[in-house]
XYZ file of C-alpha atoms in Angstrom:
589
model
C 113.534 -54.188 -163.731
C 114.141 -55.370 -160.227
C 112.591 -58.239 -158.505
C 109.805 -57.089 -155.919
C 107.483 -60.040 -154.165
C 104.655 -61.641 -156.371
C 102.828 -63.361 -153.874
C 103.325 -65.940 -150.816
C 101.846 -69.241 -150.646
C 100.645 -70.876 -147.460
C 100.076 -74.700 -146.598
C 103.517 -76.354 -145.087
C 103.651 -76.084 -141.634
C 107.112 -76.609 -141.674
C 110.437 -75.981 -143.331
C 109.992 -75.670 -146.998
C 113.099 -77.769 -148.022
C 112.802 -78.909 -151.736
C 110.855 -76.908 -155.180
C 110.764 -77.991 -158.273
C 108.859 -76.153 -161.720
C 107.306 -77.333 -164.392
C 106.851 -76.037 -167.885
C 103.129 -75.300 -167.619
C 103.687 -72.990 -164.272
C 103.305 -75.478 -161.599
C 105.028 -75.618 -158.179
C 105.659 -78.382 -156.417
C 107.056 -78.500 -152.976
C 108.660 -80.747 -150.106
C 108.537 -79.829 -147.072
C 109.489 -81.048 -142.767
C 106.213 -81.538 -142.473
C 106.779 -84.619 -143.976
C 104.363 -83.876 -147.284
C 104.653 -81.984 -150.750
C 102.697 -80.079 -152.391
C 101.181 -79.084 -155.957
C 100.454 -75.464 -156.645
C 98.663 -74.771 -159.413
C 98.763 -70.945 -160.757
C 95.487 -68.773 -160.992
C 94.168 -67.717 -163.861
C 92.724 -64.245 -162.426
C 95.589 -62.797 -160.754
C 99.370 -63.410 -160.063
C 98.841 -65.795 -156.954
C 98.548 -69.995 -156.797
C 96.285 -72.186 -155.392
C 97.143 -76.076 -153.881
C 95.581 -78.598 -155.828
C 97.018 -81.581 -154.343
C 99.213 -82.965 -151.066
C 101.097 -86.141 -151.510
C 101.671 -87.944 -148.821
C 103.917 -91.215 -148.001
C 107.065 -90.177 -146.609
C 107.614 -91.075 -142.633
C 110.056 -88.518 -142.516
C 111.034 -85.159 -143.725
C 110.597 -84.768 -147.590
C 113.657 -82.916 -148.226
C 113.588 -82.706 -152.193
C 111.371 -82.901 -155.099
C 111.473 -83.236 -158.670
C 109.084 -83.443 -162.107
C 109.480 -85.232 -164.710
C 107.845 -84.319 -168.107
C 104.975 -85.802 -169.689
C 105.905 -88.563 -172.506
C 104.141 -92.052 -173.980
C 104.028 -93.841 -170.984
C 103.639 -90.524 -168.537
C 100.590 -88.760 -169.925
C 100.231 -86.410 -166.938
C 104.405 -86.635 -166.037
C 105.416 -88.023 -162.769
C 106.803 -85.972 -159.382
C 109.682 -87.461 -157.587
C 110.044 -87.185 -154.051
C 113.295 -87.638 -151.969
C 113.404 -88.081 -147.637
C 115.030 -88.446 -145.068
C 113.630 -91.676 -144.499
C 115.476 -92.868 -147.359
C 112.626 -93.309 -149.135
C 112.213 -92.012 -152.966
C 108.462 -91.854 -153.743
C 107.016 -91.412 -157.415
C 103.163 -89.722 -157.625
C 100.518 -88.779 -160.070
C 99.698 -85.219 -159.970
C 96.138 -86.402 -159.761
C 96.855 -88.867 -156.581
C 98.098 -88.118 -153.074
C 99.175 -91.737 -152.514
C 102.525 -93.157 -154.321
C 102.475 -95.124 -157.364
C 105.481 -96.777 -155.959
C 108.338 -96.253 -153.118
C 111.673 -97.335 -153.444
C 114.251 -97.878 -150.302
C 117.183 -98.216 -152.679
C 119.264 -95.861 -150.624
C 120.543 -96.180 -147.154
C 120.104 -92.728 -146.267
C 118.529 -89.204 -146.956
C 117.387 -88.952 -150.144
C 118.844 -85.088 -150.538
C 118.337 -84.112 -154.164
C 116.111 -85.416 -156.972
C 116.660 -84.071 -160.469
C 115.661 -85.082 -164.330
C 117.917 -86.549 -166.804
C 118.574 -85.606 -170.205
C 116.383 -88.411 -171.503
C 113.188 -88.623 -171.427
C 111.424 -90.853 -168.044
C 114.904 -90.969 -166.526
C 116.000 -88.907 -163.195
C 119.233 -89.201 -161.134
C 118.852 -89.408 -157.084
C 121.633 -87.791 -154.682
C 122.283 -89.311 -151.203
C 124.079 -88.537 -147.888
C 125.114 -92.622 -148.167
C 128.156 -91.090 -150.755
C 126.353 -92.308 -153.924
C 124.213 -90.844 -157.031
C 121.960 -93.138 -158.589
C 120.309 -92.637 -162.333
C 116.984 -94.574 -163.071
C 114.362 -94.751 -165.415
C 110.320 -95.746 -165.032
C 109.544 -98.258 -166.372
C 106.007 -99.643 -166.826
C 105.715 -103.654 -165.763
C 102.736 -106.040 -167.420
C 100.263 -105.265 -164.376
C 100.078 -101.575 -165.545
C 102.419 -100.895 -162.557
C 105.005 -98.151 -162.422
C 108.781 -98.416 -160.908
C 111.708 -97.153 -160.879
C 114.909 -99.002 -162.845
C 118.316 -98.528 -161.488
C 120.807 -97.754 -164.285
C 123.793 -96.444 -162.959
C 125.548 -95.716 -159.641
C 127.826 -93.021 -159.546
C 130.712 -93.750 -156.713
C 133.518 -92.223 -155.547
C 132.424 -89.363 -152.780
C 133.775 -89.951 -149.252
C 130.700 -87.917 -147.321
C 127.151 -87.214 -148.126
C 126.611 -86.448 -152.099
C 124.416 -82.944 -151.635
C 123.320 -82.848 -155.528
C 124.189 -84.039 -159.179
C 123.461 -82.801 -162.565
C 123.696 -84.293 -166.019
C 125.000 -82.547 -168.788
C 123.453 -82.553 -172.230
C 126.599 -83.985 -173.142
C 125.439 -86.573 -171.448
C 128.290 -86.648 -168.408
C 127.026 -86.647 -164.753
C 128.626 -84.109 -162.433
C 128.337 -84.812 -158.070
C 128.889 -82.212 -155.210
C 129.824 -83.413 -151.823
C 130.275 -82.559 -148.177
C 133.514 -83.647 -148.771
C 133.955 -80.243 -150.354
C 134.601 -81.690 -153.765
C 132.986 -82.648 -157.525
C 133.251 -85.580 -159.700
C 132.498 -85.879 -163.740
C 131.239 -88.978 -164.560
C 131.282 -90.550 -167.748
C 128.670 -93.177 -168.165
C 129.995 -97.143 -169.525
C 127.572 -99.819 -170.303
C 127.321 -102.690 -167.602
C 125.680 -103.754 -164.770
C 124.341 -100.619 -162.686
C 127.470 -101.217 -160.120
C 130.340 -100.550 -162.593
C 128.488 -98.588 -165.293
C 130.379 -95.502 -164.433
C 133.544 -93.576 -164.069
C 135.050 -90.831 -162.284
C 137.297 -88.916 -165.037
C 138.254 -85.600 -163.172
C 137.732 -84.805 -159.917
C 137.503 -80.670 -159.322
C 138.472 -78.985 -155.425
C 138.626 -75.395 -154.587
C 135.766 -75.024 -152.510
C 136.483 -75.236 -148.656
C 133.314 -76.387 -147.624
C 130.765 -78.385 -148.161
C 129.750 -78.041 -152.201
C 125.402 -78.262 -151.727
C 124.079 -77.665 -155.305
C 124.720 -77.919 -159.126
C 123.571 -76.364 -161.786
C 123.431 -76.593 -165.714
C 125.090 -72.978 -167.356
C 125.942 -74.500 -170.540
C 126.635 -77.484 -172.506
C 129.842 -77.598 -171.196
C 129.895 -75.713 -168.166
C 128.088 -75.820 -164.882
C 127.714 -74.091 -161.150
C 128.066 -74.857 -157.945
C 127.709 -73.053 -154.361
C 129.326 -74.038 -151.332
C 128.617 -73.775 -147.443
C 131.987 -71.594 -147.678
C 129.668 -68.569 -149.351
C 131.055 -69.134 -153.162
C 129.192 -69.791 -156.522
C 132.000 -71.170 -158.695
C 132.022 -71.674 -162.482
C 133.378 -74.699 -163.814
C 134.732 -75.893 -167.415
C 133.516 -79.716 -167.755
C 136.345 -80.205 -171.098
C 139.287 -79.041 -168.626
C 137.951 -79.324 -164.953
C 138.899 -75.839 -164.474
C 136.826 -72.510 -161.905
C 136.039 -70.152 -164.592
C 135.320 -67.743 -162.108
C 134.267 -67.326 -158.263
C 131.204 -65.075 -157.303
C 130.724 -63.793 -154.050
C 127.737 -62.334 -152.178
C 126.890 -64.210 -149.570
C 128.015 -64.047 -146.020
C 126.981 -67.155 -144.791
C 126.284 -71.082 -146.150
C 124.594 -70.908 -149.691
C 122.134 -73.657 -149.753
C 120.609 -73.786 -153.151
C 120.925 -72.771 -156.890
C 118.678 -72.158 -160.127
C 119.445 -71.350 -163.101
C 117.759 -69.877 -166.556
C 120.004 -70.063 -169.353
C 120.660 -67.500 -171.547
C 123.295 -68.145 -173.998
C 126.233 -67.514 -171.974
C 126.788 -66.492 -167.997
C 125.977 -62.627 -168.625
C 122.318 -63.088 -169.923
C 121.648 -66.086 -167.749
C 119.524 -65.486 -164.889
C 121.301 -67.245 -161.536
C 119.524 -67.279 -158.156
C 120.934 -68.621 -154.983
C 119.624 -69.040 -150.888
C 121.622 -69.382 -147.894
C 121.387 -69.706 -144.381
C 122.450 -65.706 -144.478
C 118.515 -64.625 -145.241
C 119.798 -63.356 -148.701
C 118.188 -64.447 -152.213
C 120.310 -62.634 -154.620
C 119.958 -62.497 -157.952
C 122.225 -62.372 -160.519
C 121.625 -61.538 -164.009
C 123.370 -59.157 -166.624
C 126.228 -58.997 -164.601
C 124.646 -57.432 -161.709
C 123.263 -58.762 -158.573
C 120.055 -57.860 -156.667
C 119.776 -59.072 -152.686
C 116.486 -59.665 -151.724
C 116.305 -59.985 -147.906
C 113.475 -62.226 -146.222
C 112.497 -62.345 -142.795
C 113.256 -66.079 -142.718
C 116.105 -67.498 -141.558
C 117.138 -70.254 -144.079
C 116.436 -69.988 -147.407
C 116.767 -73.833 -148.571
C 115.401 -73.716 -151.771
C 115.481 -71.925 -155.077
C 113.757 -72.486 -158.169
C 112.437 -70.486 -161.550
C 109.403 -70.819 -163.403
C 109.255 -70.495 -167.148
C 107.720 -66.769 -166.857
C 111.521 -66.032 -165.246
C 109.336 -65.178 -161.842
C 111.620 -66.851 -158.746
C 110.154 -68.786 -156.113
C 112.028 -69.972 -153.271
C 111.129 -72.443 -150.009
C 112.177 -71.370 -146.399
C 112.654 -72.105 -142.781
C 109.319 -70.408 -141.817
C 107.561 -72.726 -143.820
C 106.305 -70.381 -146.269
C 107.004 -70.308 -150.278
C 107.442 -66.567 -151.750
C 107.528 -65.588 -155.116
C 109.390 -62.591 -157.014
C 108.432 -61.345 -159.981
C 110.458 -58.350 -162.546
C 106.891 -58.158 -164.103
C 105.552 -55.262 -162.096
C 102.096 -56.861 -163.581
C 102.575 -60.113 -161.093
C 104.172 -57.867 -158.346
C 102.021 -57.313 -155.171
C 100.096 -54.160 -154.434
C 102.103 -51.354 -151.877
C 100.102 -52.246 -149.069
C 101.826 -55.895 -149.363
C 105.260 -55.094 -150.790
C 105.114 -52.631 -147.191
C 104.348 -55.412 -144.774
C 106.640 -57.827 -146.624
C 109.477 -55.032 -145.762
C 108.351 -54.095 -142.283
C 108.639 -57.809 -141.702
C 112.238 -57.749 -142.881
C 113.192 -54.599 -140.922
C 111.975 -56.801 -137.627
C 114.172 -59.037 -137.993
C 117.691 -56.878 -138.978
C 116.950 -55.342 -135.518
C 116.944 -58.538 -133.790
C 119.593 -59.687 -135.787
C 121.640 -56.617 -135.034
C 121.617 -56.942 -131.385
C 123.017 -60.828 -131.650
C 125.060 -62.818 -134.036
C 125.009 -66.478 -132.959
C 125.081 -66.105 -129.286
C 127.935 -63.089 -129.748
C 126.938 -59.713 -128.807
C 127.591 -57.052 -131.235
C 128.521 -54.601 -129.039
C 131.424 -56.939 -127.704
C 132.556 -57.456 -131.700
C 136.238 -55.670 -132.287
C 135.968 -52.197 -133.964
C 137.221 -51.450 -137.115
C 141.108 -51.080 -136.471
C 141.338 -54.947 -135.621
C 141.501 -54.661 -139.662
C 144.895 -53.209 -139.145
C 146.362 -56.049 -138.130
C 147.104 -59.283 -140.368
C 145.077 -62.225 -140.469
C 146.305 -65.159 -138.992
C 146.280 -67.905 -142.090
C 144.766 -67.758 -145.512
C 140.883 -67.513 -145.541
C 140.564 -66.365 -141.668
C 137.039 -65.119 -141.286
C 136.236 -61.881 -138.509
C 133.542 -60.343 -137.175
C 133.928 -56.570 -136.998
C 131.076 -54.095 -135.171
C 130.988 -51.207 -137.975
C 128.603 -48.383 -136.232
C 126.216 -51.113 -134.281
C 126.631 -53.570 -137.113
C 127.966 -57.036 -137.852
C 130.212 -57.394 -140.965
C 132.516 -59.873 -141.985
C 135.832 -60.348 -143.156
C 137.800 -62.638 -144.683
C 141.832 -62.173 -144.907
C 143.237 -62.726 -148.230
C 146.906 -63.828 -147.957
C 148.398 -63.325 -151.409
C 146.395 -59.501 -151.525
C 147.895 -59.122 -147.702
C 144.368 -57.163 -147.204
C 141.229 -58.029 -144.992
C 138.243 -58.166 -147.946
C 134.651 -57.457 -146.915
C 132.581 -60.397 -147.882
C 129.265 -58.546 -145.842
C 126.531 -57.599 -143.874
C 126.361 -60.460 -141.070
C 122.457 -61.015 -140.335
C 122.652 -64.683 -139.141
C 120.561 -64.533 -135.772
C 121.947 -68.361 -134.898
C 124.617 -70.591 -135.269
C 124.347 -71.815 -138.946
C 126.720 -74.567 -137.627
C 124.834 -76.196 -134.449
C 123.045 -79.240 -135.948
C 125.657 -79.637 -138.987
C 128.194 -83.169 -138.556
C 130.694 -84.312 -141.136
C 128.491 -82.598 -143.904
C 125.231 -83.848 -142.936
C 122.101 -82.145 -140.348
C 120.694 -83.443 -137.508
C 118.317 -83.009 -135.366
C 120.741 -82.722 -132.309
C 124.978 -82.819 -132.079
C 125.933 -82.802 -128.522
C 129.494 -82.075 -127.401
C 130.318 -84.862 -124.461
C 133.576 -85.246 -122.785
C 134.804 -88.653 -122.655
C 138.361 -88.380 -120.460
C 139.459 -85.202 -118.946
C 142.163 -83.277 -121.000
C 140.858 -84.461 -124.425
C 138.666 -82.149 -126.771
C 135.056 -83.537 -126.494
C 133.718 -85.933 -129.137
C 130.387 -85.203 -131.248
C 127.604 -86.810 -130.913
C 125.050 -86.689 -133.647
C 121.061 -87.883 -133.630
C 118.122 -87.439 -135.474
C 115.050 -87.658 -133.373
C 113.554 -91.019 -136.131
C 116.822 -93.178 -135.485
C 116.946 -96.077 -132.592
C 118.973 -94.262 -129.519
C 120.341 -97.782 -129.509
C 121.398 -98.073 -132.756
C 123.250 -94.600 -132.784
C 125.035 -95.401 -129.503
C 126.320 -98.563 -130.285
C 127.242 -96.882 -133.390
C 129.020 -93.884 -131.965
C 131.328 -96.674 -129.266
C 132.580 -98.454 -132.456
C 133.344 -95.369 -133.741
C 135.346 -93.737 -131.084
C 136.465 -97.230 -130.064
C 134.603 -97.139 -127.103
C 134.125 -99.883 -123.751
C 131.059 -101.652 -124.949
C 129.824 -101.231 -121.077
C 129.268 -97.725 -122.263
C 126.550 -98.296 -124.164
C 123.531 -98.288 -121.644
C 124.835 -94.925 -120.348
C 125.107 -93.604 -123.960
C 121.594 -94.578 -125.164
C 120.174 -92.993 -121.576
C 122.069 -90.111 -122.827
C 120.372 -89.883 -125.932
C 116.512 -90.785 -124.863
C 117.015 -87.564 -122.205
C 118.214 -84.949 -124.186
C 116.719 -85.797 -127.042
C 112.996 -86.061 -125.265
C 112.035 -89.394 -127.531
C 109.806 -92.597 -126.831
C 112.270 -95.222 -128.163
C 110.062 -98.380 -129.535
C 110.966 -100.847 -131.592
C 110.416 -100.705 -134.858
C 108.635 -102.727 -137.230
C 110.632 -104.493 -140.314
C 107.875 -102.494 -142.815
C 109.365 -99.287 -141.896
C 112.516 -100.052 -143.247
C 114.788 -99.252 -140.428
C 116.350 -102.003 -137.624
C 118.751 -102.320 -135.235
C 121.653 -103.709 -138.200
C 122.804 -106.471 -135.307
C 119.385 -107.916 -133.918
C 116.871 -106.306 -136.021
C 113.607 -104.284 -135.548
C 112.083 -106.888 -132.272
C 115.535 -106.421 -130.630
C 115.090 -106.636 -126.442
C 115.236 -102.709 -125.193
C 116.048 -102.298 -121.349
C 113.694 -99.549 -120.353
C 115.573 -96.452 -119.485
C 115.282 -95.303 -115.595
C 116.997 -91.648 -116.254
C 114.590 -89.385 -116.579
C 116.215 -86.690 -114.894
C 118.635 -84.787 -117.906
C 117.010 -81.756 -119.018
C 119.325 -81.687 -121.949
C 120.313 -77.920 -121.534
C 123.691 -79.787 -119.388
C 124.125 -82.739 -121.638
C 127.861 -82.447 -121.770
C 127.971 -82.573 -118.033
C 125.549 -85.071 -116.993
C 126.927 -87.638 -119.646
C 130.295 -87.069 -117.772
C 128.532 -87.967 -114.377
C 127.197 -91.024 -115.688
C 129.886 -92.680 -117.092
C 131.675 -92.570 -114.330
C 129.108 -94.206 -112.647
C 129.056 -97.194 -114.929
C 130.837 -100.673 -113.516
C 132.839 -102.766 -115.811
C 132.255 -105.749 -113.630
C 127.871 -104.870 -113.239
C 125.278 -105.001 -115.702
C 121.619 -105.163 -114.261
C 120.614 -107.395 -117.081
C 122.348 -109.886 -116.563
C 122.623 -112.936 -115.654
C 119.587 -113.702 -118.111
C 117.511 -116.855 -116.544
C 114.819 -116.847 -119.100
C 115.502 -117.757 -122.812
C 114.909 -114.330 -125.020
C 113.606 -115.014 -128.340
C 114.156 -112.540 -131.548
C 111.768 -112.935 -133.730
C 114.041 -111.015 -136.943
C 117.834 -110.663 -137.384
C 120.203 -109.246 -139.786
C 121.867 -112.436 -140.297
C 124.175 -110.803 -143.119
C 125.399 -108.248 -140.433
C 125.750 -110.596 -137.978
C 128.313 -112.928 -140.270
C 130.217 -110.250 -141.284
C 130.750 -108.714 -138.217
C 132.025 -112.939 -136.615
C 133.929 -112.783 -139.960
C 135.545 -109.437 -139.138
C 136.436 -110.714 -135.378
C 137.614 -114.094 -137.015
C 140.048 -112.857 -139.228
C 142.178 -110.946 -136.704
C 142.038 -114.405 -134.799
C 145.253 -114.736 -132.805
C 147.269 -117.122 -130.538
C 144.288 -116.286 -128.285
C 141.636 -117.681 -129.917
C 140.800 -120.457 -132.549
C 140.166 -119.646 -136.078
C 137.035 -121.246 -137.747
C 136.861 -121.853 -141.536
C 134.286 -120.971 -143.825
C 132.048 -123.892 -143.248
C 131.760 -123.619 -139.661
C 131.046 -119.678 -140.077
C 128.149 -120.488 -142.379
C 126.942 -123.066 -140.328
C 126.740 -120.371 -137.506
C 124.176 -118.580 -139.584
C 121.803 -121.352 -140.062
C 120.205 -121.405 -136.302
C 118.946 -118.456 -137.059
C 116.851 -120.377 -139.380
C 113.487 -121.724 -136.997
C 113.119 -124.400 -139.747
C 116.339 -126.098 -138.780
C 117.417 -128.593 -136.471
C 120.380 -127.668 -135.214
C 122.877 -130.396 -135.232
C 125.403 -131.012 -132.274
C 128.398 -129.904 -134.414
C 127.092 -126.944 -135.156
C 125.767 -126.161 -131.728
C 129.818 -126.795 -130.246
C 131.220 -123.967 -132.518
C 128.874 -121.675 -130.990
C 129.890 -123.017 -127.704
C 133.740 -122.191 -128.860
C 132.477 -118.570 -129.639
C 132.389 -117.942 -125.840
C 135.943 -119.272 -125.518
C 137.093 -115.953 -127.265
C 138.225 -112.623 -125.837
C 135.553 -110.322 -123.911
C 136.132 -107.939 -126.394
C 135.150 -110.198 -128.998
């Protein structure tokens, strides 16, 4: 029987990013909104009912996981992931955390269980995995214990799996997967990458279990792929999807025909794939970013509208006509809209169907073609020599404007540095330190460091944010001076944002390397916290490329360096001359 909606829950204000089931029917959910959220189901009809709202994150909650109940988890724990870094653990029966762990160094992007019991392995856009297990101290307190760290990604890791062979598998934005085998040791070298599997062409954004020894994964480039963990090898390649597939569930069944596979995208589709045949479900939301299935096989899935829906084959749980009618009149609004406009493009402008007589241009080339008033797509397959329709194209935006090297932001600005050369990206998230991202963005790109005032103006007015500093608690500083850093105010108040490229242009070139406003200083400034270990490594980095130009110092006098940053300490004159010799070195230095 086909899937037909069950019911639709209401609560998140925001995206729905993250779901998770448990075995006795429960949902929980993560969501923008920076909370998640228990659902309990009802016992009088098909429908669920919040029972609890967790709350510590500072940031979006972005995934979510439970683990089951055992000796020293009589009511199981839920795991929460952010993109504050943060990794929270809560009772079901309290909103506050039990504990919060900062281990990572960046979005906390997929939580899921181990095989064992109390364990759980983290994913993170800072390239690593992490497995841990709770552990309960003396006190009666809970926390997590770091195991193992899985290494060897060179972008974000979207999500990991472990095997009941015990093996980990990782998918990355850098559009492959890893297998793991797990050593004994200290957490740092307690693993190792034994096969590493490519094929997709995109970012790879979820895992799933199939079988003991096989496993699926979907892909930004519109592909589930089946995997063999024994040889490394794709089994098999599904398509169905026109546009980035963001999530995957699975139910197994004994092998890939009576297993029940869903899958969301940023295409609106939630297909369903089971028996060897697929069911699309469209929704009038945009993104779909999360999948899951409860133990009744019913599907429930998280989107951008901030709403969870469930779908049910039980026609039992399914909702009456009059519901099931407005659900569809709802997705008939927004195919119109979508027909009239594909990401900014007109359809009426798309190429007819004869631009399919001519060959594509390289291997994979993806077209838009306007078939009677509609967007499909096509992708050119060069050994076949053929154009092969991969769908219907209902993406009303870009999929692609706040995506960077495998990661989201809030904002990615195009700005053009030096006429004649392609503009460089700019990416920020409206909770980082304008500072800390410009500073971050002239290293990159190798940039005048007098740039940086005009870069950080750039960001505050097109981004719309208050920069403050930050206090230490929250976890995040400025990595040279740290969270009471001095922040010159910003005077720019005139970028509107919807010219960014342009006006960033215009004020560069009105920047002076000989003028800074600031200085001279005449008043002492005093900084109250510092990332001393940043601040050493970075004079360690400068001192090893030490030429002709400049004197070397040894290891003593670089420690020494570090110590008047300690108020406890006298300086002594020696010490206070090698700081003196720091000025003697290069301006760019």
């Amino acid at each position: 029987m086909a899937y037909k909606l069950s019911s639709v829950l209401y609560g998140h204000v925001l995206d729905v990013r993250g779901l998770a089931t448990g075995s006795d029917g429960y949902i929980v959910s993560a969501s923008r909104d920076k909370t998640a959220r228990l659902w309990k189901p009802n016992s009088e009809n098909a429908g669920f009912t919040e029972v609890q709202t967790f709350k510590g994150h500072t940031n979006y909650v972005v995934s979510v996981a439970i683990l089951k109940k055992s000796d020293i988890l009589p009511n199981g724990l839920i795991l929460t992931g952010g993109n504050d870094t943060f990794m929270c653990g809560f009772f079901p029966e309290s909103s506050a955390p039990v504990f919060l762990n900062t281990s990572h160094t960046n979005t906390v992007c997929k939580i899921i269980p181990g095989i064992l019991p109390n364990t759980f392995i983290t994913s993170s856009w800072d390239m690593k995995a992490r497995l841990w297990k709770i552990r309960v101290n003396s006190d009666h307190t809970y926390q997590p214990v770091l195991l193992t760290i899985f290494k060897g990604h060179t972008a974000a890791v979207w999500s990991s799996i472990q095997l009941p062979t015990n093996q980990v598998i990782t998918c990355s934005a850098d559009k492959t997967l890893l297998i793991h085998n797990i050593l004994n040791g200290d957490p740092e070298n307690s693993s190792v990458a034994i096969k590493k599997l490519t094929g997709h062409t995109d970012c790879v954004r979820d895992l799933a279990v199939l079988l003991d020894n096989e496993f699926l994964s979907c892909s930004n480039d519109a592909t589930v792929k089946r995997w063999s963990a024994v040889t490394g090898e794709c089994l098999e390649t599904f398509y169905g999807h026109p546009s980035y597939i963001y999530s995957l569930s699975v139910f197994c069944g004994t092998d890939m025909t009576n297993s029940l596979v869903v899958t969301g995208g940023e295409d609106r589709y939630l297909n369903v794939w089971q028996s060897s045949e697929q069911q699309v479900i469209l929704q009038p939301a945009q993104s779909i970013w999360a999948v899951a299935i409860l133990p009744n096989t019913d599907i429930v899935i998280g989107s951008s509208d901030g709403l969870i829906r469930i779908f049910s084959a039980d026609s039992n749980r399914q909702a009456t006509n009059e519901v099931q009618a407005a659900f569809q009149e709802q997705v008939d609004n927004v195919n119109q809209e979508a027909q009239k406009e594909v990401g900014g493009i007109k359809v009426d402008c798309l190429p007819g169907p004869e631009i399919l007589y001519k060959p594509g241009k390289s291997d994979g080339q993806i077209i838009m073609v306007n078939e009677n008033g509609k967007p499909i797509c096509y992708k050119w397959l060069s050994n076949e020599c053929k154009w092969d329709k991969v769908g219907d194209v209902l993406s009303a935006s870009d999929p692609d404007k706040n995506m960077h090297e495998g990661k989201e932001y809030d904002f990615v600005w195009n700005v053009d540095i030096e006429d004649g050369k392609p503009p460089l990206k700019l990416p920020f998230n409206k909770n980082e330190d304008p500072w800390v991202v410009a500073q971050a963005f002239i290293h990159k790109h190798n940039l005048p460091q007098s740039y940086l005032e005009t870069v950080a103006n750039f960001i505050i007015s097109n981004s719309k944010v208050n920069p403050q500093p930050l206090p230490a608690s929250q976890g995040y500083v400025d990595p040279y001076t740290g969270a009471a850093r001095y922040v010159p105010p910003s005077n720019d108040t005139s970028s509107s944002g919807t010219n960014g490229q342009n006006h960033f242009t215009e004020q560069l070139g009105q920047v002076s390397s000989g003028y800074n406003k600031f200085f001279p200083q005449t008043n002492y400034l005093k900084f109250d916290q510092a990332n001393t270990t940043t601040i050493l490594s970075k004079i360690e980095e400068f001192n090893k490329k030490a030429g002709d130009s400049f004197n070397k110092l040894n290891q003593s006098q670089l420690n020494s360096l570090v110590k008047l940053c300690d108020e406890n300490i006298d300086p002594d004159d020696g010490t206070i001359k090698i700081l003196i010799s720091l000025l003697d070195w290069p301006n760019g230095k």
